[in-house]
Short mmCIF file of C-alpha atoms and ligand atoms in Angstrom, two decimals:
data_model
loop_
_atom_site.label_atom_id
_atom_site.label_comp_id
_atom_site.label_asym_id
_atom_site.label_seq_id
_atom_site.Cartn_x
_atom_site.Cartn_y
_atom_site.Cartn_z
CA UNK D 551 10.36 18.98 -20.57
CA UNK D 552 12.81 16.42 -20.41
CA UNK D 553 13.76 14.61 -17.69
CA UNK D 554 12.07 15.79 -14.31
CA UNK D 555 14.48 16.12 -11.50
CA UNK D 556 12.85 14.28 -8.61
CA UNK D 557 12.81 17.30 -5.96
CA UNK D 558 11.49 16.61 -2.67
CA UNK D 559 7.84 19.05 -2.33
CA UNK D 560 8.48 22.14 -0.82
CA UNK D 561 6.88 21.20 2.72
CA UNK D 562 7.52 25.63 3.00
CA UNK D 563 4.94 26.22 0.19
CA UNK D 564 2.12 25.00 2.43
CA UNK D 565 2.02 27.85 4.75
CA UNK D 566 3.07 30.79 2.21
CA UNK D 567 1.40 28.99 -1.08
CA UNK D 568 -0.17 31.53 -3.53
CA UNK D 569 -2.59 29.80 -5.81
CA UNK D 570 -0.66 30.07 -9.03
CA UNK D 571 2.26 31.30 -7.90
CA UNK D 572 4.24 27.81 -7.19
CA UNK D 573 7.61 29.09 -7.73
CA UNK D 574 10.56 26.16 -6.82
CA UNK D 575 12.25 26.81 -3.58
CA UNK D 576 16.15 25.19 -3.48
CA UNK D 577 15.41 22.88 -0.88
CA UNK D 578 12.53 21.81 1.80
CA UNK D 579 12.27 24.20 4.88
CA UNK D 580 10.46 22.75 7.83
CA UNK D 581 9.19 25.64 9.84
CA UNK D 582 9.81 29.68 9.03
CA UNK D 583 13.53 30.20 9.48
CA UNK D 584 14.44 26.77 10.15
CA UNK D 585 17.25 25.40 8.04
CA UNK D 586 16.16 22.30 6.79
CA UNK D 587 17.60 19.41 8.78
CA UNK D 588 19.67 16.34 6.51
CA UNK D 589 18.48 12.61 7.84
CA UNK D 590 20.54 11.22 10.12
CA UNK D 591 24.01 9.80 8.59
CA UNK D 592 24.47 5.89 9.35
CA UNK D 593 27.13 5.67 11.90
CA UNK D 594 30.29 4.96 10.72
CA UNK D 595 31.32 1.16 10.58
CA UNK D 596 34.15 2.05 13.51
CA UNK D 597 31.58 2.59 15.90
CA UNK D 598 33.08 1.62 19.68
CA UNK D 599 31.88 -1.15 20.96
CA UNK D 600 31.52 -0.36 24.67
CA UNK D 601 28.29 1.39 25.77
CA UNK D 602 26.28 0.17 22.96
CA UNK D 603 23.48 1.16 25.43
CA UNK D 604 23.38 4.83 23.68
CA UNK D 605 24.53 4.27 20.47
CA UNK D 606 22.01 5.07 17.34
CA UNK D 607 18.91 2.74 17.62
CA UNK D 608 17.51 0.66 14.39
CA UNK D 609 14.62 2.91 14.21
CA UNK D 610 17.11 5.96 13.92
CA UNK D 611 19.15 4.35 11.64
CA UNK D 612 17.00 3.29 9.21
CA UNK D 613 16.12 4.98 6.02
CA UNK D 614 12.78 7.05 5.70
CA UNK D 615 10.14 5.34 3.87
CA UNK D 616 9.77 6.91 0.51
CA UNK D 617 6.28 8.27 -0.38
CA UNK D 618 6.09 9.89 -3.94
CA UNK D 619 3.39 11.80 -4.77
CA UNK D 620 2.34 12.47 -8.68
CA UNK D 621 0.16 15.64 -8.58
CA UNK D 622 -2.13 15.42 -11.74
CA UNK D 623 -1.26 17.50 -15.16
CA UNK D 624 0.56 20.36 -15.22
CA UNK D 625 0.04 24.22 -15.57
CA UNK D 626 1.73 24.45 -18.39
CA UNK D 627 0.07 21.53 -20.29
CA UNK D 628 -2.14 23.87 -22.00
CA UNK D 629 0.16 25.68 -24.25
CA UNK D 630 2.15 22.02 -24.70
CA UNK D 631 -0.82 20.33 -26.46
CA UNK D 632 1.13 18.69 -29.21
CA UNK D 633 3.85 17.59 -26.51
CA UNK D 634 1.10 16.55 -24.14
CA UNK D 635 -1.14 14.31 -27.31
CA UNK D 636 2.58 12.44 -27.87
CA UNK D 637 1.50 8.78 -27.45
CA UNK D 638 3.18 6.51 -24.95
CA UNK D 639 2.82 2.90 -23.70
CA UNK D 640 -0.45 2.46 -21.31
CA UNK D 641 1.07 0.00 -19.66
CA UNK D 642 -1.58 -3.06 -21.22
CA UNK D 643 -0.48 -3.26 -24.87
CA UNK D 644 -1.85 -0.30 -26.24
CA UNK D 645 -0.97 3.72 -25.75
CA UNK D 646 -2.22 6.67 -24.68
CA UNK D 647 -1.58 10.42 -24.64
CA UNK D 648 1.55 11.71 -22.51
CA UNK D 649 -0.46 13.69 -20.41
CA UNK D 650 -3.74 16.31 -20.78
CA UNK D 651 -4.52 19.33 -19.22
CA UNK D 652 -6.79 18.43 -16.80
CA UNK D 653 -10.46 19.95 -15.93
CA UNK D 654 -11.30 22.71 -14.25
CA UNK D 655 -14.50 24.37 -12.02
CA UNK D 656 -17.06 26.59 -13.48
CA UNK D 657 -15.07 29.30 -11.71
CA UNK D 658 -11.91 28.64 -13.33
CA UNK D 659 -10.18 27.22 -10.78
CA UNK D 660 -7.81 24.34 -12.44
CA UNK D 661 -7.20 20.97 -11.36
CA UNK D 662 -3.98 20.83 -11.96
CA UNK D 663 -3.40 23.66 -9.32
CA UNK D 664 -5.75 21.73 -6.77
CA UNK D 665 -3.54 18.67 -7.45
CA UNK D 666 -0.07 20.37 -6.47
CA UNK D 667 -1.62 22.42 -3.88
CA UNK D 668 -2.86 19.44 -2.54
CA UNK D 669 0.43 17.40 -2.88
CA UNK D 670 2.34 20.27 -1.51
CA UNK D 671 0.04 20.17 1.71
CA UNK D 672 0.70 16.23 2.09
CA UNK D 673 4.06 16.63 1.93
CA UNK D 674 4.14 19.35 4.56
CA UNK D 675 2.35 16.57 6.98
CA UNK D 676 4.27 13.83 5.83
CA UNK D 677 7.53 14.82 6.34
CA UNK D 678 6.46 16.01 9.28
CA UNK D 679 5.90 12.77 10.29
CA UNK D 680 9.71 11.48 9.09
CA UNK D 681 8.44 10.24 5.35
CA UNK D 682 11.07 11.35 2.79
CA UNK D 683 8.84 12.71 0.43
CA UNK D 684 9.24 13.53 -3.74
CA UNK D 685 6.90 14.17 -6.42
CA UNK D 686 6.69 13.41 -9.68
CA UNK D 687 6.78 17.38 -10.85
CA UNK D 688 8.67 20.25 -8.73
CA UNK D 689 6.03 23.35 -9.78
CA UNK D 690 3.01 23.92 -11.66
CA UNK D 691 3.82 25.66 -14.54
CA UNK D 692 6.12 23.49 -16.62
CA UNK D 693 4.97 20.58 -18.40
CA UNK D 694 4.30 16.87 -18.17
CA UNK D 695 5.82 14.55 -17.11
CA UNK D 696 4.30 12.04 -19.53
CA UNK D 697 1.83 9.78 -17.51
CA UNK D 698 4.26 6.49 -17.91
CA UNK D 699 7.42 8.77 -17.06
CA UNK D 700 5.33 9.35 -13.38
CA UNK D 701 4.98 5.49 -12.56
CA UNK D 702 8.92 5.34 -13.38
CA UNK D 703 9.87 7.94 -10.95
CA UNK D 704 8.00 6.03 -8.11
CA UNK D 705 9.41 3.09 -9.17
CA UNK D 706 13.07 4.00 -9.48
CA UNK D 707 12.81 5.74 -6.53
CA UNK D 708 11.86 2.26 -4.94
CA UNK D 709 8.63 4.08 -3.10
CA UNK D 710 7.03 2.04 -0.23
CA UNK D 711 3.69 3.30 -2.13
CA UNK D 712 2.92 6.21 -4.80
CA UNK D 713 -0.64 8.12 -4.79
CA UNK D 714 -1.62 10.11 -7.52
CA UNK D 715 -3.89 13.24 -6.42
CA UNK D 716 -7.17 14.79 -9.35
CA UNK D 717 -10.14 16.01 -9.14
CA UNK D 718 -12.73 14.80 -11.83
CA UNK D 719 -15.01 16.43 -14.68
CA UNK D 720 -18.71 14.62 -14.48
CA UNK D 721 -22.24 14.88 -15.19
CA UNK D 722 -22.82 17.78 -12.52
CA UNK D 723 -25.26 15.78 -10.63
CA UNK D 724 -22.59 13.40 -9.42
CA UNK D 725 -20.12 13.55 -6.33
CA UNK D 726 -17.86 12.38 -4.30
CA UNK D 727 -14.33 11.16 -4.36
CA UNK D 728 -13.13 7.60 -5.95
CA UNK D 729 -9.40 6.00 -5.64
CA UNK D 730 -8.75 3.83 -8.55
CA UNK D 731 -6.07 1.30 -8.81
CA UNK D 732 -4.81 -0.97 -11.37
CA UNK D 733 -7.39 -4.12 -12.42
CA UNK D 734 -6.49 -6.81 -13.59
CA UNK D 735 -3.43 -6.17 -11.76
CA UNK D 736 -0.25 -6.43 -13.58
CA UNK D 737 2.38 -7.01 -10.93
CA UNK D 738 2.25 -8.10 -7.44
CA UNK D 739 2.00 -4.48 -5.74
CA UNK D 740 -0.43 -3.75 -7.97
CA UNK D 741 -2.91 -6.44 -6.31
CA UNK D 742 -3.05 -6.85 -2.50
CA UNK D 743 -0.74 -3.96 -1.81
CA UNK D 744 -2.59 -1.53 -4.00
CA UNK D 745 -6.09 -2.25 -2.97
CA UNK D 746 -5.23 -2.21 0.65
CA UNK D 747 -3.51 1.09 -0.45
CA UNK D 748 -6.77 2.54 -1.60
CA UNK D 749 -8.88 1.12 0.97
CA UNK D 750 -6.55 3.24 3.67
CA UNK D 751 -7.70 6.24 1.51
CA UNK D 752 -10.84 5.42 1.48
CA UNK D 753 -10.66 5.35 5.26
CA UNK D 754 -8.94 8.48 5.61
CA UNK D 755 -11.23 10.57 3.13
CA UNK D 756 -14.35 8.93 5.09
CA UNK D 757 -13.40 10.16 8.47
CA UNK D 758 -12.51 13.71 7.06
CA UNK D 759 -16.21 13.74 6.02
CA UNK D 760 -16.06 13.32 2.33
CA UNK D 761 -18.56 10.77 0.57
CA UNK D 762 -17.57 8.18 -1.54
CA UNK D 763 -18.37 8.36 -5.48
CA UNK D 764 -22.23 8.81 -6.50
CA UNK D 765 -21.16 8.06 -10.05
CA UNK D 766 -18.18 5.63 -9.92
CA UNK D 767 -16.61 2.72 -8.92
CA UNK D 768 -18.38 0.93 -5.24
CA UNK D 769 -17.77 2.43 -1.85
CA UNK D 770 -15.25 4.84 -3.09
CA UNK D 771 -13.03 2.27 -4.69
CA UNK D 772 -13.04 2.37 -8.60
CA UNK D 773 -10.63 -0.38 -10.04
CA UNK D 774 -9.91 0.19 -13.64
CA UNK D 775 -7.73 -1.02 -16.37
CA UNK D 776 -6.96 2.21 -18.20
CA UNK D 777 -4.84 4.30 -16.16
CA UNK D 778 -1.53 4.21 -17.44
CA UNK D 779 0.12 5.58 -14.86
CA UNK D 780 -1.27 2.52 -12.19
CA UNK D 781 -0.34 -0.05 -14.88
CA UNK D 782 3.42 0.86 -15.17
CA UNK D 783 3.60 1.56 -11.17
CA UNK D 784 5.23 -1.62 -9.80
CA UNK D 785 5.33 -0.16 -6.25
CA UNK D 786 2.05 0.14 -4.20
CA UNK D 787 -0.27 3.14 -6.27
CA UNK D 788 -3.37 4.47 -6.26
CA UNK D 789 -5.13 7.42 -7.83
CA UNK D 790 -7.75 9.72 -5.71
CA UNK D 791 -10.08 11.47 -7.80
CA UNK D 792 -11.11 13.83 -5.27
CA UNK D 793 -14.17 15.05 -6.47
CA UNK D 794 -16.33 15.79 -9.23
CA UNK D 795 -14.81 19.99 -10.15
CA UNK D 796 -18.32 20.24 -12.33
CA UNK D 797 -20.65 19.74 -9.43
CA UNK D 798 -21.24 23.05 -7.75
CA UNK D 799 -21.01 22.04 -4.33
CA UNK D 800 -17.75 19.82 -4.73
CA UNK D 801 -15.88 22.53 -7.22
CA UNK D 802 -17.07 25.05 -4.11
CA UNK D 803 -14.77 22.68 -1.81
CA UNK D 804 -12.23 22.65 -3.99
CA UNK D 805 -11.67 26.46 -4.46
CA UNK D 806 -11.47 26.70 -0.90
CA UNK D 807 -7.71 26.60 0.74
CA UNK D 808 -9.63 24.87 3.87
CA UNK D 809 -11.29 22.54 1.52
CA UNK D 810 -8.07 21.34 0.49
CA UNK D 811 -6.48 21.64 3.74
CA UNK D 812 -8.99 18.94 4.30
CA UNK D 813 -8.03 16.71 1.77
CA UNK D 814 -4.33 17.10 2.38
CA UNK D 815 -5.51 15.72 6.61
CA UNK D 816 -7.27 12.92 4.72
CA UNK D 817 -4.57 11.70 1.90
CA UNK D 818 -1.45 12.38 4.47
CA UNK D 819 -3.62 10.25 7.07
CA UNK D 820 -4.58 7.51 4.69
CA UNK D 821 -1.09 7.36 3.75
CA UNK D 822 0.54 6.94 7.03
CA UNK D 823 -2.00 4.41 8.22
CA UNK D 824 -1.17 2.37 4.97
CA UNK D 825 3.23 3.02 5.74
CA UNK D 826 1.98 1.70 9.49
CA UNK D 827 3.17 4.98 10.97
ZN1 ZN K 1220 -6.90 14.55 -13.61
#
């Protein structure tokens, strides 16, 4: 795939989302029926001066924070694999494949559905909530984007903060979800604003019930230096492995539409608590 057009997610797929069936919409649709509602234009430089009392508040007026999300893999990644192994900068020096396929549960279910289902459930709350939302890939059958091509979408798009969504493949025995960021850090958003990112996750996933890593990182947190896609972000990012898709109980979670209507509650909340919203 070339370039990726950065589409807002589908807030409409949330309520009528078959599992594999993630075909694009034109544009986001609130509620059933609803035409989808453009911001609020800036008022026009001519605004009268008299009775400023009514006219357009700062809140109103300003933009929408940006929030892009970067559901791992893609559907299609499978039947891509030489497109997929194409090396690309990791960010530190080195390279790394463009992107992979992804794991999956015993049961088949893939994690690169889980991801977009996911993403497509936090967008629903968060523009809900007034966030202008976009991810870094529009359905879940194409393929890509490459993993550095993700961290430039975020970044071009100037995101207050980017969150990558997985779900991991690990000794069975092990659960629990980890958020990773980007260590050593390579850029200022990458330190302070990234951690304090993750830590908000970590909140969020806590109070929904789900346990931090038995098998990674400390508390939940899991700062690493070889995720390409963290070292290229230069806005606020963190990934969430959500859980481990080879341990029974976890990849029984997963499967579940109200498992991940549970994560969605957690991610969205983590991520409006870290926007201050
Ligand atoms: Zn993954």
């Amino acid at each position: 795939m070339s370039r990726l057009r950065v589409a807002p997610l589908l807030g409409a797929l949330v309520l009528g989302l078959v599992l594999g069936g993630c075909a694009p919409a034109p544009a986001p649709v609130p509620a059933a029926g609803r035409t989808a509602v453009p911001p609020p234009a800036a008022p026009p430089a001519t605004v009268p001066t008299a009775d400023t009392s009514v006219a357009t508040s700062a809140d109103a007026a300003a933009p929408a924070p940006v929030v892009v999300l970067d559901p791992g893999h893609n559907g299609g990644n499978a039947a891509a694999a030489r497109e997929i192994a194409r090396e690309v900068p990791d960010g530190r020096g080195g390279t790394k494949p463009c992107n992979t396929t992804g794991t999956e549960t015993a049961g088949g279910y893939a994690e690169h559905a889980f991801a977009f289902d996911v993403a497509a459930r936090v967008t629903a709350l968060l523009t809900a909530r007034g966030v202008d939302v976009r991810s870094t890939r529009a359905d879940d059958d194409g393929v890509g984007p490459c993993v550095d091509r993700r961290a430039a979408i975020a970044n071009d798009a100037g995101a207050a903060l980017t969150v990558s969504i997985h779900a991991d493949s690990a000794p069975a025995s092990g659960r629990g979800f980890h958020v990773a960021t980007s260590s050593p850090a390579l850029s200022a958003s990458q330190g302070a604003p990234s951690e304090a990112l993750a830590r908000d996750l970590v909140s969020a996933l806590t109070a929904e019930g789900f346990v931090g890593s038995t098998y990674r990182g400390e508390g939940g947190l899991d700062p690493r230096d070889d995720l390409a896609g963290l070292n290229h972000a230069r806005v606020p990012a963190a990934l969430v492995e959500c859980a481990n898709m080879a341990n029974p109980a976890e990849a029984a979670v997963v499967a579940d539409p109200d498992g991940r209507r549970r994560y969605a509650d957690a991610l969205a909340a983590g991520i409006l608590r870290a926007l201050g919203r």
